[in-house]
Amino acid sequence: KGKVIDRVTNSPLSGATISAGGKNIATTDKDGSFSISCTNAGIISLSFVGYEMQKIKVDCNDKVTIALK
């Protein structure tokens, strides 16, 4: 679980894409929130039009907030 926000304004980013292993696995909702299913730690990629793509390592039990710029 997590949330994607704008790094400058801290506003939620609705419609950001979260992927792992080259597969799209989630899109953020109107509050910038997302949820993915996983069984172990891994790298996820986050992208949103007009922002830099970001890759982060996550553990399945972590709740993360990712700020895109």
Coordinates of C-alpha atoms in Angstrom, one line a residue:
K1 CA 0.0 0.0 0.0
G2 CA 1.1 3.5 -0.6
K3 CA 0.5 7.0 -1.8
V4 CA 2.0 9.1 -4.6
I5 CA 2.3 12.8 -4.2
D6 CA 3.8 15.8 -5.9
R7 CA 7.2 16.6 -4.3
V8 CA 6.7 20.4 -4.3
T9 CA 3.0 20.8 -3.5
N10 CA 2.4 17.5 -1.6
S11 CA -0.8 17.1 -3.6
P12 CA -1.9 13.5 -4.4
L13 CA -1.3 12.3 -8.0
S14 CA -4.3 10.6 -9.4
G15 CA -3.6 8.2 -12.3
A16 CA 0.1 7.5 -11.6
T17 CA 1.1 4.0 -12.8
I18 CA 2.9 1.6 -10.6
S19 CA 4.6 -1.4 -12.2
A20 CA 6.9 -4.2 -11.3
G21 CA 8.9 -6.5 -13.6
G22 CA 7.6 -4.6 -16.7
K23 CA 3.9 -5.3 -15.8
N24 CA 1.5 -2.6 -14.8
I25 CA 0.0 -3.6 -11.5
A26 CA -1.8 -0.6 -10.2
T27 CA -2.9 3.0 -10.8
T28 CA -3.4 5.6 -8.1
D29 CA -6.9 6.6 -7.2
K30 CA -8.2 10.2 -6.7
D31 CA -6.3 10.4 -3.4
G32 CA -3.0 9.2 -4.9
S33 CA -3.4 5.9 -3.1
F34 CA -2.6 2.5 -4.5
S35 CA -2.4 -1.1 -3.3
I36 CA -0.5 -4.0 -4.8
S37 CA -0.2 -7.7 -3.9
C38 CA 3.2 -9.2 -3.4
T39 CA 5.0 -12.0 -1.6
N40 CA 8.4 -10.5 -0.9
A41 CA 10.5 -7.3 -1.3
G42 CA 11.1 -5.9 -4.7
I43 CA 11.6 -2.9 -6.9
I44 CA 8.6 -1.0 -8.2
S45 CA 8.5 1.7 -10.8
L46 CA 6.3 4.8 -10.6
S47 CA 5.5 7.0 -13.5
F48 CA 3.2 9.9 -14.2
V49 CA 3.0 12.2 -17.2
G50 CA 5.2 15.3 -16.7
Y51 CA 7.2 13.8 -13.8
E52 CA 10.4 11.8 -13.6
M53 CA 10.0 8.0 -13.4
Q54 CA 11.2 6.7 -10.1
K55 CA 12.2 3.2 -8.9
I56 CA 12.1 2.2 -5.3
K57 CA 12.7 -0.9 -3.2
V58 CA 9.7 -1.9 -1.1
D59 CA 8.8 -4.6 1.3
C60 CA 5.3 -6.0 1.1
N61 CA 4.5 -5.0 4.6
D62 CA 5.6 -1.3 4.2
K63 CA 3.2 1.5 3.6
V64 CA 5.1 4.1 1.5
T65 CA 4.6 7.6 0.4
I66 CA 6.5 8.5 -2.8
A67 CA 7.0 12.0 -3.9
L68 CA 7.6 12.5 -7.6
K69 CA 9.3 15.5 -9.2

